[in-house]
XYZ file of C-alpha atoms in Angstrom:
720
model
C 7.593 -32.706 17.413
C 11.673 -32.896 18.227
C 11.723 -32.690 14.128
C 9.647 -29.713 13.634
C 11.164 -27.943 16.425
C 14.778 -28.722 15.127
C 13.613 -27.552 11.536
C 12.442 -24.349 12.921
C 15.288 -23.306 15.217
C 17.367 -24.334 12.574
C 15.720 -22.295 10.147
C 15.804 -19.211 12.650
C 19.462 -19.826 13.208
C 20.402 -19.252 9.037
C 17.815 -16.190 9.331
C 19.562 -14.623 12.247
C 22.772 -15.152 10.802
C 21.487 -13.202 7.503
C 20.119 -10.484 9.011
C 22.905 -9.742 11.468
C 26.145 -10.125 9.453
C 27.225 -7.013 7.619
C 29.198 -7.082 3.750
C 32.482 -8.171 4.160
C 34.817 -6.034 2.960
C 36.044 -7.572 -0.528
C 39.323 -9.578 -1.550
C 40.437 -9.029 -5.200
C 42.217 -12.044 -7.058
C 43.814 -10.837 -9.133
C 45.187 -13.665 -11.520
C 41.282 -13.116 -12.562
C 41.512 -9.492 -12.764
C 44.681 -9.726 -15.447
C 42.721 -12.604 -17.306
C 39.783 -10.299 -17.788
C 41.773 -7.372 -18.690
C 43.393 -9.430 -21.576
C 39.603 -11.139 -23.161
C 38.198 -7.668 -22.573
C 41.194 -6.665 -24.640
C 41.019 -9.308 -26.767
C 37.515 -8.894 -27.788
C 37.578 -5.387 -28.397
C 40.341 -5.863 -31.114
C 38.187 -9.113 -32.121
C 34.959 -6.547 -32.474
C 37.125 -4.371 -34.909
C 37.945 -7.319 -37.213
C 34.056 -8.374 -37.304
C 33.301 -4.948 -38.221
C 36.366 -4.218 -41.113
C 37.716 -7.227 -42.132
C 35.683 -10.173 -41.207
C 33.538 -12.142 -43.909
C 30.186 -11.959 -44.027
C 29.790 -16.276 -43.038
C 32.336 -14.982 -40.104
C 29.643 -12.930 -39.262
C 26.789 -15.405 -39.894
C 28.495 -17.875 -38.048
C 29.169 -16.213 -34.613
C 25.942 -14.918 -34.570
C 24.925 -18.816 -34.492
C 27.113 -19.421 -31.982
C 25.899 -16.354 -29.163
C 22.829 -17.815 -30.320
C 23.287 -21.454 -29.217
C 25.722 -20.699 -26.846
C 22.527 -18.351 -25.375
C 20.903 -21.435 -25.005
C 22.897 -23.426 -23.664
C 22.237 -21.298 -20.255
C 18.819 -19.550 -20.689
C 16.617 -23.243 -21.997
C 19.067 -25.842 -21.005
C 21.389 -24.833 -17.652
C 18.831 -21.932 -16.472
C 15.050 -23.004 -16.816
C 16.087 -27.598 -17.731
C 18.573 -27.690 -14.920
C 18.118 -25.310 -12.139
C 14.078 -24.968 -12.105
C 13.158 -28.087 -13.519
C 10.687 -26.481 -15.380
C 10.170 -29.562 -18.038
C 11.796 -32.034 -19.092
C 13.492 -33.653 -22.138
C 14.837 -36.055 -24.488
C 18.378 -37.319 -23.775
C 19.226 -36.054 -27.168
C 17.746 -32.250 -26.597
C 20.261 -32.862 -23.000
C 22.800 -33.811 -24.892
C 22.534 -30.766 -27.049
C 21.756 -28.332 -23.855
C 25.082 -29.217 -22.789
C 27.153 -29.211 -25.365
C 25.607 -25.891 -26.482
C 25.957 -24.524 -22.490
C 30.128 -25.748 -22.801
C 30.086 -23.211 -26.175
C 29.225 -20.908 -23.689
C 31.539 -21.485 -20.583
C 30.270 -19.911 -17.288
C 30.993 -23.103 -15.217
C 29.089 -27.009 -16.034
C 26.028 -27.703 -15.406
C 26.011 -28.641 -11.743
C 27.805 -25.386 -10.878
C 26.100 -22.763 -12.487
C 22.688 -24.521 -11.001
C 23.976 -24.498 -7.452
C 25.059 -21.252 -7.658
C 21.354 -20.077 -9.476
C 19.706 -22.051 -6.958
C 21.001 -20.566 -4.356
C 20.575 -16.812 -5.461
C 17.270 -17.556 -5.651
C 16.999 -19.037 -2.156
C 19.120 -16.292 -0.170
C 18.794 -13.766 -3.164
C 20.817 -10.063 -2.560
C 22.294 -11.388 0.430
C 25.263 -12.257 2.127
C 24.834 -15.895 0.630
C 24.031 -14.617 -3.475
C 26.854 -15.578 -5.619
C 26.131 -12.050 -7.131
C 24.489 -9.874 -4.482
C 23.189 -6.618 -6.185
C 22.976 -4.632 -2.470
C 27.025 -4.040 -3.480
C 26.193 -2.001 -6.411
C 26.134 -2.754 -10.355
C 29.649 -3.182 -11.168
C 30.073 -6.023 -8.450
C 26.399 -8.062 -9.533
C 27.492 -7.683 -13.042
C 30.863 -8.977 -12.855
C 32.843 -8.134 -10.317
C 31.679 -11.305 -7.966
C 34.005 -12.936 -10.584
C 36.661 -10.946 -9.479
C 36.875 -11.427 -5.526
C 36.583 -14.178 -3.471
C 33.227 -15.570 -2.495
C 31.285 -14.281 0.457
C 31.500 -17.230 3.563
C 28.256 -17.268 3.146
C 27.986 -18.600 -0.582
C 29.916 -21.469 0.462
C 28.364 -22.982 3.202
C 24.926 -22.189 1.890
C 26.337 -23.731 -1.877
C 27.334 -26.790 -0.382
C 23.730 -27.209 1.424
C 21.688 -27.043 -1.706
C 20.521 -30.871 -2.856
C 21.564 -31.217 -6.720
C 20.713 -35.070 -6.461
C 18.665 -34.478 -8.927
C 21.150 -33.169 -11.038
C 23.414 -36.010 -10.241
C 20.968 -38.579 -11.661
C 21.367 -37.105 -15.293
C 24.082 -38.970 -16.952
C 24.160 -36.138 -19.409
C 25.027 -33.559 -16.513
C 28.138 -36.837 -15.205
C 29.674 -36.488 -18.270
C 30.032 -33.233 -19.061
C 31.334 -32.403 -15.255
C 34.232 -35.459 -15.451
C 34.895 -33.940 -18.784
C 34.208 -30.372 -18.636
C 37.545 -28.754 -19.413
C 38.715 -30.919 -22.051
C 34.668 -30.299 -23.649
C 35.562 -26.578 -23.467
C 38.737 -26.263 -25.228
C 37.393 -27.870 -27.949
C 33.520 -26.667 -28.024
C 34.211 -22.837 -26.772
C 37.678 -22.133 -28.336
C 38.812 -25.009 -31.281
C 35.578 -25.458 -32.973
C 34.765 -21.600 -33.261
C 37.906 -20.890 -34.583
C 38.667 -23.706 -36.690
C 35.190 -24.037 -39.157
C 35.979 -20.570 -40.666
C 39.186 -21.801 -41.908
C 38.277 -25.065 -43.211
C 35.189 -23.608 -44.585
C 35.757 -20.464 -46.277
C 39.190 -19.961 -45.243
C 38.573 -17.240 -43.178
C 42.019 -16.702 -41.331
C 43.236 -17.851 -38.198
C 43.513 -14.585 -36.642
C 40.196 -13.217 -37.392
C 38.804 -17.123 -36.225
C 40.206 -16.542 -32.821
C 39.478 -13.265 -32.040
C 35.925 -13.485 -33.773
C 34.417 -16.110 -33.338
C 35.805 -17.437 -30.442
C 36.714 -14.474 -27.950
C 34.842 -11.486 -28.870
C 31.781 -13.705 -28.847
C 32.500 -15.456 -25.482
C 33.288 -12.041 -24.073
C 29.760 -11.213 -25.724
C 27.994 -13.815 -24.253
C 29.639 -13.521 -20.534
C 28.216 -9.509 -20.363
C 24.540 -10.654 -21.678
C 24.189 -13.284 -19.284
C 25.348 -10.663 -16.264
C 22.567 -8.027 -17.205
C 20.272 -10.799 -15.792
C 22.651 -10.656 -12.442
C 22.330 -6.804 -12.418
C 20.807 -4.329 -14.644
C 16.901 -6.357 -14.360
C 17.927 -6.477 -10.167
C 18.357 -2.510 -10.050
C 15.969 -1.606 -12.787
C 12.506 -1.762 -14.301
C 8.698 -2.624 -12.773
C 7.550 -4.928 -10.048
C 3.919 -6.162 -11.172
C 3.834 -8.805 -9.395
C 5.291 -8.241 -6.625
C 6.725 -4.853 -5.479
C 8.372 -6.056 -2.826
C 11.532 -8.300 -4.551
C 14.167 -5.920 -5.615
C 14.084 -8.126 -9.291
C 12.658 -6.022 -11.770
C 10.712 -6.305 -15.666
C 13.087 -5.055 -18.123
C 12.773 -5.160 -21.642
C 15.788 -4.681 -23.355
C 17.519 -7.110 -20.900
C 14.996 -9.343 -21.915
C 16.226 -8.709 -26.046
C 19.231 -8.959 -24.750
C 19.163 -12.442 -23.177
C 16.737 -14.235 -25.498
C 13.736 -13.918 -22.997
C 15.276 -13.920 -19.038
C 14.569 -9.758 -18.822
C 10.632 -11.041 -17.270
C 12.796 -11.155 -13.910
C 10.088 -9.597 -11.661
C 8.210 -12.232 -12.990
C 10.598 -14.916 -13.041
C 11.202 -14.680 -9.062
C 7.596 -14.235 -8.091
C 6.788 -17.298 -10.317
C 10.122 -19.760 -11.006
C 8.595 -23.077 -12.221
C 7.395 -21.645 -15.281
C 8.950 -22.518 -18.239
C 8.531 -19.301 -20.246
C 10.006 -17.419 -17.207
C 7.163 -14.823 -18.411
C 3.968 -14.271 -18.185
C 2.741 -13.426 -22.111
C 4.080 -16.181 -24.949
C 6.930 -15.559 -27.709
C 7.324 -11.390 -27.391
C 10.895 -10.944 -27.173
C 11.757 -14.220 -24.678
C 13.535 -16.143 -27.833
C 14.068 -19.295 -25.676
C 10.210 -19.598 -25.328
C 9.757 -19.875 -28.819
C 12.922 -22.711 -29.055
C 11.033 -24.835 -26.347
C 7.514 -24.977 -27.763
C 9.106 -25.669 -31.049
C 10.047 -29.466 -29.143
C 7.861 -29.573 -27.073
C 4.878 -29.833 -30.511
C 8.180 -32.356 -31.635
C 7.569 -34.428 -28.559
C 10.854 -33.609 -27.745
C 10.820 -31.247 -24.914
C 7.284 -32.445 -22.844
C 5.983 -31.909 -18.864
C 6.065 -27.922 -19.487
C 5.058 -25.955 -16.133
C 2.924 -22.857 -16.558
C 1.195 -20.736 -13.971
C -2.752 -20.784 -14.077
C -3.866 -17.329 -15.815
C -6.467 -16.573 -12.348
C -3.334 -16.806 -9.916
C -1.248 -14.408 -12.104
C -4.032 -12.071 -12.071
C -4.505 -12.399 -7.837
C -0.443 -12.139 -7.448
C -0.364 -8.721 -10.032
C -3.779 -7.098 -8.148
C -1.992 -7.782 -4.602
C 1.414 -7.895 -4.591
C 2.224 -6.063 -7.662
C 3.329 -2.218 -7.949
C 0.458 -2.146 -10.314
C 2.077 -1.268 -13.555
C 1.150 -2.993 -16.412
C 4.101 -5.513 -17.967
C 5.463 -3.668 -21.252
C 4.764 -6.975 -23.052
C 1.351 -7.488 -21.630
C -1.605 -6.404 -25.235
C -4.235 -7.878 -23.650
C -4.884 -5.987 -20.681
C -4.205 -2.950 -22.435
C -7.138 -0.812 -24.191
C -6.744 -1.400 -28.032
C -5.669 2.589 -28.277
C -2.552 1.798 -26.191
C -1.290 -1.470 -27.779
C 1.957 -2.242 -29.354
C 1.997 -1.542 -33.154
C 4.469 -2.030 -35.885
C 4.757 2.162 -36.508
C 7.781 5.084 -36.741
C 9.940 5.813 -34.521
C 8.144 8.913 -33.041
C 4.319 6.637 -32.838
C 6.227 4.334 -30.405
C 7.651 7.097 -28.374
C 4.154 7.863 -28.032
C 2.682 4.532 -27.408
C 5.595 4.138 -24.816
C 4.539 8.040 -22.913
C 0.441 6.456 -23.382
C 1.130 3.606 -21.453
C 3.064 5.279 -18.721
C -0.257 7.537 -18.968
C -2.282 4.759 -18.619
C -0.757 2.503 -15.662
C -0.241 6.274 -13.718
C -3.959 6.482 -14.045
C -4.990 2.915 -12.635
C -2.623 2.979 -10.198
C -4.782 6.234 -8.878
C -7.583 4.315 -9.354
C -6.216 1.388 -7.114
C -4.606 3.672 -4.907
C -8.586 5.574 -4.430
C -10.022 1.809 -4.266
C -7.444 0.472 -1.275
C -8.213 3.556 0.768
C -11.697 3.364 0.763
C -11.349 -0.277 2.198
C -14.361 -0.632 4.724
C -11.374 -2.265 6.747
C -8.558 -0.578 7.172
C -9.015 2.129 5.159
C -9.877 5.673 5.940
C -13.349 6.298 6.067
C -15.254 9.498 4.466
C -15.516 12.575 6.505
C -19.453 12.892 5.462
C -19.364 8.559 6.236
C -17.961 9.662 10.058
C -20.383 13.060 10.354
C -23.379 10.686 9.037
C -23.481 7.962 11.257
C -21.388 6.632 14.424
C -20.361 3.268 14.151
C -20.832 0.686 17.711
C -17.169 -0.279 19.130
C -16.978 -3.769 20.844
C -17.828 -1.829 24.510
C -21.200 -0.532 23.392
C -22.265 -4.406 22.810
C -19.140 -6.515 25.152
C -18.552 -6.455 28.527
C -14.422 -7.834 27.990
C -12.833 -9.634 30.833
C -9.737 -11.613 32.203
C -7.495 -11.840 29.252
C -7.064 -16.242 27.540
C -4.043 -15.772 25.765
C -1.421 -13.254 24.008
C 0.181 -13.544 20.747
C 2.376 -11.166 18.837
C 0.524 -8.573 17.966
C -3.149 -9.572 19.822
C -4.834 -10.805 22.954
C -7.606 -13.079 23.016
C -9.673 -11.658 25.643
C -13.382 -13.514 27.452
C -16.064 -11.507 27.171
C -19.522 -11.256 27.962
C -23.088 -10.227 25.735
C -24.516 -7.157 27.535
C -27.726 -7.887 24.803
C -27.885 -11.235 25.979
C -26.521 -11.574 29.764
C -24.630 -14.778 30.099
C -23.445 -15.427 26.695
C -19.745 -15.590 26.290
C -17.528 -15.329 23.796
C -13.599 -15.154 22.629
C -12.727 -11.693 21.548
C -9.624 -11.463 19.211
C -7.832 -7.863 19.369
C -5.476 -6.900 16.802
C -3.219 -4.268 16.857
C -4.006 -2.726 13.938
C -0.729 -0.490 13.409
C 1.433 -3.782 14.310
C -0.472 -5.835 11.297
C 0.338 -2.821 8.824
C 1.762 -5.178 5.314
C -0.401 -7.919 6.289
C -4.372 -6.570 6.230
C -4.873 -8.669 3.173
C -3.896 -11.644 5.651
C -6.580 -10.915 7.921
C -9.183 -9.745 4.909
C -9.267 -13.286 3.733
C -9.660 -14.901 7.513
C -12.851 -12.819 7.832
C -13.466 -13.379 4.374
C -13.471 -17.057 4.551
C -15.117 -17.628 8.076
C -18.351 -14.711 6.927
C -18.517 -17.586 3.936
C -18.317 -20.816 6.198
C -21.449 -21.398 8.642
C -20.678 -25.387 9.514
C -21.424 -26.877 13.134
C -17.608 -28.416 13.127
C -16.239 -25.714 11.943
C -15.432 -22.321 15.069
C -17.261 -19.770 13.740
C -16.793 -15.576 13.986
C -19.798 -13.396 14.724
C -18.532 -10.163 14.241
C -16.378 -7.907 13.841
C -15.535 -4.375 14.770
C -12.895 -2.379 13.801
C -11.786 0.999 15.923
C -8.852 3.815 15.164
C -5.965 1.171 16.757
C -7.357 -1.987 16.457
C -9.788 -5.049 14.725
C -12.039 -7.057 16.607
C -12.705 -10.478 15.837
C -15.815 -11.842 18.271
C -15.756 -15.969 18.132
C -17.592 -18.312 19.036
C -16.493 -19.691 22.345
C -14.707 -23.213 22.259
C -13.872 -24.714 26.067
C -13.260 -28.265 25.511
C -9.763 -28.349 24.963
C -7.253 -30.123 21.976
C -7.631 -33.618 20.418
C -4.958 -34.853 21.978
C -4.953 -34.181 25.864
C -8.936 -35.232 25.603
C -7.773 -38.761 24.435
C -5.238 -38.978 26.965
C -7.534 -38.238 29.608
C -10.224 -40.650 28.237
C -10.322 -44.524 30.037
C -11.557 -45.599 27.102
C -10.516 -45.273 23.500
C -10.886 -47.652 20.293
C -10.660 -47.395 16.851
C -14.117 -46.167 16.337
C -13.676 -42.982 18.668
C -11.151 -42.105 15.982
C -13.630 -43.107 13.105
C -16.375 -40.797 14.620
C -13.585 -37.798 15.135
C -12.350 -37.890 11.490
C -15.782 -38.972 10.338
C -16.752 -34.917 11.637
C -13.118 -33.657 10.212
C -14.316 -34.630 7.124
C -17.560 -33.315 7.121
C -16.696 -30.458 7.464
C -14.383 -30.284 5.331
C -16.236 -31.307 2.779
C -18.578 -28.400 3.560
C -15.799 -26.041 2.905
C -14.433 -27.778 -0.272
C -18.073 -26.710 -1.216
C -17.799 -23.377 -0.209
C -15.024 -23.498 -2.059
C -12.632 -22.875 0.708
C -9.350 -24.920 1.013
C -7.941 -25.107 4.903
C -4.493 -25.870 3.756
C -3.394 -25.996 7.737
C -5.186 -29.037 9.037
C -3.288 -29.969 12.158
C -4.267 -31.846 15.877
C -3.911 -28.236 17.062
C -6.739 -26.857 14.947
C -8.818 -29.572 16.180
C -10.489 -28.716 19.537
C -13.244 -30.258 21.373
C -16.629 -27.404 21.725
C -17.217 -28.070 25.668
C -16.146 -30.553 28.327
C -18.925 -33.116 27.639
C -18.106 -36.784 26.891
C -19.424 -37.047 23.815
C -18.362 -33.143 22.858
C -18.609 -31.867 18.753
C -15.203 -30.891 17.255
C -14.269 -28.198 15.823
C -11.846 -26.705 12.991
C -10.498 -23.856 14.198
C -6.823 -21.342 13.362
C -8.247 -20.472 9.125
C -5.269 -17.958 8.585
C -3.689 -19.621 5.660
C -7.159 -20.922 4.716
C -7.678 -19.621 1.187
C -11.061 -18.814 -0.999
C -10.449 -20.811 -4.697
C -13.518 -21.625 -6.189
C -11.147 -22.643 -8.932
C -9.504 -24.965 -6.974
C -5.927 -24.160 -8.342
C -3.424 -22.771 -6.121
C 0.791 -22.528 -5.643
C 1.622 -20.704 -2.730
C 3.966 -23.073 -0.802
C 2.444 -23.036 2.987
C 1.210 -25.632 5.534
C 2.793 -27.237 9.147
C 5.991 -29.655 8.408
C 4.638 -33.029 8.894
C 1.135 -32.674 7.166
C 1.673 -30.582 4.498
C 0.589 -32.924 1.179
C 3.970 -33.574 -1.411
C 2.637 -31.896 -4.028
C 2.875 -28.770 -1.788
C 6.682 -29.746 -1.540
C 7.083 -30.598 -5.109
C 5.913 -26.666 -5.881
C 3.401 -28.325 -8.254
C -0.039 -26.273 -8.293
C -2.564 -28.199 -6.250
C -5.817 -28.007 -4.944
C -8.871 -29.014 -2.359
C -6.686 -32.573 -2.171
C -4.006 -31.054 0.036
C -6.500 -31.280 3.318
C -7.469 -35.044 2.453
C -3.523 -35.558 3.177
C -3.795 -33.914 6.384
C -6.689 -35.656 7.648
C -5.006 -38.879 6.812
C -1.772 -38.024 8.920
C -3.921 -36.844 11.910
C -6.352 -40.349 11.351
C -2.414 -41.769 11.011
C -1.289 -40.320 14.590
C -5.002 -40.641 15.957
C -4.186 -44.594 15.476
C -1.331 -45.594 16.756
C 0.076 -42.229 18.244
C 2.634 -40.905 16.518
C 3.232 -39.143 12.805
C 3.586 -41.325 9.999
C 6.541 -39.169 8.659
C 9.606 -38.363 11.180
C 13.034 -37.319 11.194
C 15.496 -35.252 12.561
C 17.268 -34.043 9.108
C 14.395 -31.922 7.708
C 15.902 -32.701 4.582
C 15.276 -36.207 5.225
C 11.277 -35.775 6.012
C 10.733 -33.914 3.549
C 11.840 -37.115 1.349
C 9.744 -39.272 3.319
C 6.832 -36.839 2.330
C 7.290 -36.545 -1.345
C 7.555 -40.227 -1.793
C 4.862 -41.287 0.547
C 6.784 -43.683 2.925
C 5.195 -45.078 5.809
C 4.882 -47.734 7.809
C 2.119 -49.918 9.966
C 4.645 -50.970 12.847
C 4.082 -53.422 14.976
C 2.817 -54.078 17.003
C 1.029 -50.548 17.517
C -0.833 -51.320 13.895
C -1.177 -55.286 15.045
C -4.663 -54.430 16.751
C -5.627 -51.981 13.622
C -8.067 -53.350 11.127
C -7.006 -53.521 7.310
C -10.013 -51.412 6.548
C -8.676 -49.029 9.142
C -5.286 -49.311 7.142
C -6.218 -49.407 3.481
C -8.419 -46.042 4.496
C -5.348 -44.473 5.588
C -3.671 -45.252 2.166
C -6.711 -43.970 -0.224
C -6.223 -40.324 2.236
C -2.487 -40.175 2.137
C -2.078 -41.444 -1.552
C 1.259 -39.953 -3.674
C -1.015 -39.188 -7.019
C -3.618 -36.181 -5.731
C -5.548 -37.814 -8.560
C -6.017 -40.688 -6.926
C -6.371 -40.020 -3.458
C -9.812 -40.055 -1.570
C -12.364 -36.888 -1.979
C -14.024 -35.980 1.561
C -16.799 -37.808 -0.149
C -15.401 -41.121 -0.797
C -13.532 -40.873 2.319
C -16.587 -40.582 4.334
C -18.973 -43.313 2.687
C -14.777 -45.578 3.233
C -14.341 -45.191 6.472
C -15.080 -48.079 8.977
C -13.612 -48.568 12.127
C -13.590 -51.893 14.998
C -14.499 -51.798 18.825
C -11.117 -52.866 19.840
C -9.873 -50.603 22.737
C -6.363 -49.335 21.960
C -6.324 -47.048 24.355
C -3.090 -47.981 26.411
C -1.059 -47.848 23.385
C -2.338 -44.414 21.746
C -2.018 -42.330 24.640
C 0.881 -43.563 25.500
C 2.645 -42.584 22.177
C 0.356 -39.448 22.824
C 2.522 -38.510 25.776
C 5.787 -40.025 24.059
C 5.672 -37.533 20.951
C 2.728 -34.880 21.112
C 2.992 -33.634 25.545
C 1.674 -30.663 25.934
C 5.027 -28.641 26.782
C 6.286 -29.572 22.792
C 3.170 -28.069 21.106
C 3.756 -24.928 23.055
C 8.142 -24.361 22.476
C 6.897 -25.288 18.435
C 4.643 -23.351 18.587
C 6.768 -20.422 21.269
C 8.981 -20.649 18.344
C 7.334 -18.871 15.786
C 7.588 -15.911 17.954
C 11.132 -15.853 16.701
C 10.346 -17.071 13.491
C 8.371 -13.866 12.907
C 11.834 -11.869 12.512
C 12.927 -13.890 8.889
C 9.998 -12.634 7.008
C 11.930 -9.475 5.487
C 14.918 -11.628 4.777
C 12.157 -14.893 3.717
C 10.469 -12.503 1.212
C 13.192 -12.089 -0.977
C 13.945 -15.829 -1.496
C 10.159 -16.738 -1.795
C 8.401 -16.186 -2.931
C 7.625 -19.569 -3.938
C 10.439 -19.465 -5.204
C 12.175 -22.649 -6.232
C 15.602 -22.288 -6.726
C 16.386 -25.036 -4.087
C 15.418 -28.692 -3.401
C 11.799 -28.195 -2.726
C 11.911 -29.726 0.399
C 13.916 -26.852 1.997
C 11.936 -24.613 0.467
C 8.851 -25.856 1.832
C 10.565 -25.722 5.083
C 11.238 -21.731 4.953
C 8.165 -20.779 3.008
C 5.918 -22.901 5.844
C 7.904 -20.208 8.376
C 6.768 -17.105 6.135
C 3.198 -18.454 6.665
C 3.215 -19.063 9.403
C 4.737 -15.808 10.390
C 1.941 -14.262 8.473
C -0.758 -15.357 9.650
C 0.245 -14.905 13.598
C 0.780 -10.948 12.298
C -2.413 -10.823 11.421
C -4.606 -13.131 14.007
C -1.990 -13.734 16.585
C -0.371 -16.305 18.301
C -2.542 -19.320 17.490
C -1.183 -21.318 20.072
C -2.861 -18.699 22.787
C -5.536 -18.211 20.812
C -7.032 -22.012 20.021
C -5.806 -23.431 23.832
C -7.784 -20.345 25.407
C -11.172 -20.006 23.162
């Protein structure tokens, strides 16, 4: 647990640093200023030569160079290497490397490193081209000034080992300057001279300098215009936007709100090829088998994200979702303007409909005056006598209550402050829907809910048996079979959840409670703050608790119900030996272990454990989710011996999972809440930093969101 606490403290300190630092005065690098002045003066002269003196072949050659070098940035450095959205044969990788060299915007290694930092720390001091400094700075001013210290420090923290493992990247990095001289300046200049006898002056100023300057500015539009102007149909909480003009100029990189929401999508947009030449390029190579493993976000996930996080606007490239009379057509300028006006009117009306739906929601929404006058909704005080406070969270209290109708019936009521909950309503709505759907003897039940003007009350089943590990330590005898019985109960409950289309996504020991103090008490699953009703079985949001999260979540792949089985495997491992299968003080190393599935059955702690139990754990913690046991398979394969392992297990539990350590770890979540505003700009599930680093941040965000909706889990679980 020290490792987890270390991760959370580390993450908080970084976030606090970002939150408190002010923008430092810019220090101009005059050498760069002079170079850019010369470059732009030469580019203007080159544009004059292009229009009035260049041969047609030279114009075509310049256009081809622009497209090829642009692909080196968009299909190469951006989508292939920075985001790993697809894989490519070495021949295609080498071509994209050369194309990227023609563009001359730093080698792919440095470009990808800065881009990953940009996504992880978007629009903070650590962002190389922070859009909050204004258009000129994020467009080109960032190249004329010294980098902010945060840019340098965060850049050094990014894991780039995946790129260094590519021999093509190593080759470019080793010979970058001679490659740039050859590919960016000499080849573009001498091809027109020797093939159609163009003058060297025109070749140099048009094909080399003017073309190079043009590519720089089109690329910079993604940093500037796409972060400042446009709609936000996928995530209204971030600045990157959908910008049609940027998409046209940058070969398809203008769907920037989508890209920052789903950065692992190879198309960088929701809809196919429209103004997205880079996607056409990748698809062609994919059909030839040279590009493969193209990652695409499932449509249902996109629709849900648009519904709950978008600003209500319709992406300008979305024909399918608009009525027939509003769809895009090839027409005259007049009809095109009319079409755009109609689309804006359609978007406005749609937004009004959604706004009215939100206002009329039964929970958090305002009831109509007619409804208020017709009948009064009973309050929690009408049915329960509230007694002492059992626990306190950031935005809620857990109170012991006795039913007035059935004397002696005790409940745990979570009292949530609606004012503090503002902006997190969806999280609580989701948890309530999940709990209403689940009715199982091993799941803590939601009895009923109440809403008042300032508070929401969740009346929960009272659980008094204490936490799982505390009871094991207190036992006089504890065998492998006891652990097996505990896991069987958890598996049966989770199997039921999966049949109901619910994935818990945060199974861990402190969410497993004993129903009563009785020796034969059943085990109960609690805390559904991160659970998801997903009948399709496909999810993409990175969330969970470090140490228990499945490798496919860390790898930012779409995942399903198998993530719960992995977590049960980790819990099973701990129940049999008393320490976690994955441990490291360094978060990157910890997540690397999980991604590889590296765990051992160490002697002497596992010497007394049966081979069938070890094999059972191997099947639960299989890195390949398709080969991992389902809950039903795990239930049938759960066998155990009667050997007493209490001494070794309890000793390790005391050492590794002392109650005070759990409390410290959970108290850390209260601090992490301060990160939410900052972290939202980089999450999005964002995957521009290494997956192991992003998961720590996303897990913190998810935990923060959950606590904001339901109160501190530690307090609630402990006392309910």
